[in-house]
């Protein structure tokens, strides 16, 4: 889950063994491989760049300290993601920022009812106002939902791995994805309805 | 309390499929199709793939590795300092207890002169040698454990 393809399980085993043996450069490789995933999780949770940097460092500090406890029961990226998520969650709890909002059927149910006659994807994509609207709505999502959407869409992490990272059931993750995307479509519909 | 009907579930399933088709189409770079619902979800998927996240600092890896190395060193040193203090405290306490219990008698009886007979001298040297070897052994074992 680095900048391109995630390292293979075998490569992770070799890397973990090298870090535990304190091989020169091994831990640096581990950080390089997983900094993107860690940064995305924490940045989507807390959003503040300075906090993100500090919490990412805390995450890798914990990874370094507790790597001997890692038993390869999940991918190394998932394990590091779990650590990053719990570090960010504790930070939000300390600041009394709610992690998620209670699931409500209203927005999602309303938006899926309405389907306009036509929609020009490329024209809509070039519309700066729509683009700004969608980004603002994504930013306005609660930390958990924002993180789940980012992991699924941007980092292409499968649902079962997001479930492991967050400690939630796969069904809950699916529900968050479904409702958030339906809600975003509802907001898109509302804006398009005003335009068309 | 409302219950979800089969119709609701069917509608949600259709919506979920549209979301997933849109996601796969965006990942694969497929051309825009005719389904309005999917096209709208493609726009959302595109926005999600182009989120404006804060970039991580270019020196993040170097700084993180340096911080981890520093914290590991501090943790290791603090264990050594703690052990050293504990040993010194124990020694002082043991001395104080000895003085209190034996009322200074033992201290007066202590003699640091070399033993007169050769046999006793050899025995003393051997026992002190064993003690020194034990100390060296314990230090070496501690160092080995610490490195692991």
PDB file of C-alpha atoms in Angstrom, chain B residues 7 16 32 44 57 60 144 147:
ATOM      1  CA  UNK B   7     -39.065  -3.391  -2.250  1.00  0.00           C
ATOM      2  CA  UNK B  16     -25.456  -0.405  -4.419  1.00  0.00           C
ATOM      3  CA  UNK B  32     -19.283   7.034 -20.087  1.00  0.00           C
ATOM      4  CA  UNK B  44     -18.728  11.009  -7.137  1.00  0.00           C
ATOM      5  CA  UNK B  57       6.351  16.170   4.062  1.00  0.00           C
ATOM      6  CA  UNK B  60       8.762  12.401   6.584  1.00  0.00           C
ATOM      7  CA  UNK B 144      22.476  -9.828  25.016  1.00  0.00           C
ATOM      8  CA  UNK B 147      20.046  -6.183  22.057  1.00  0.00           C
TER       9      UNK B 147
END
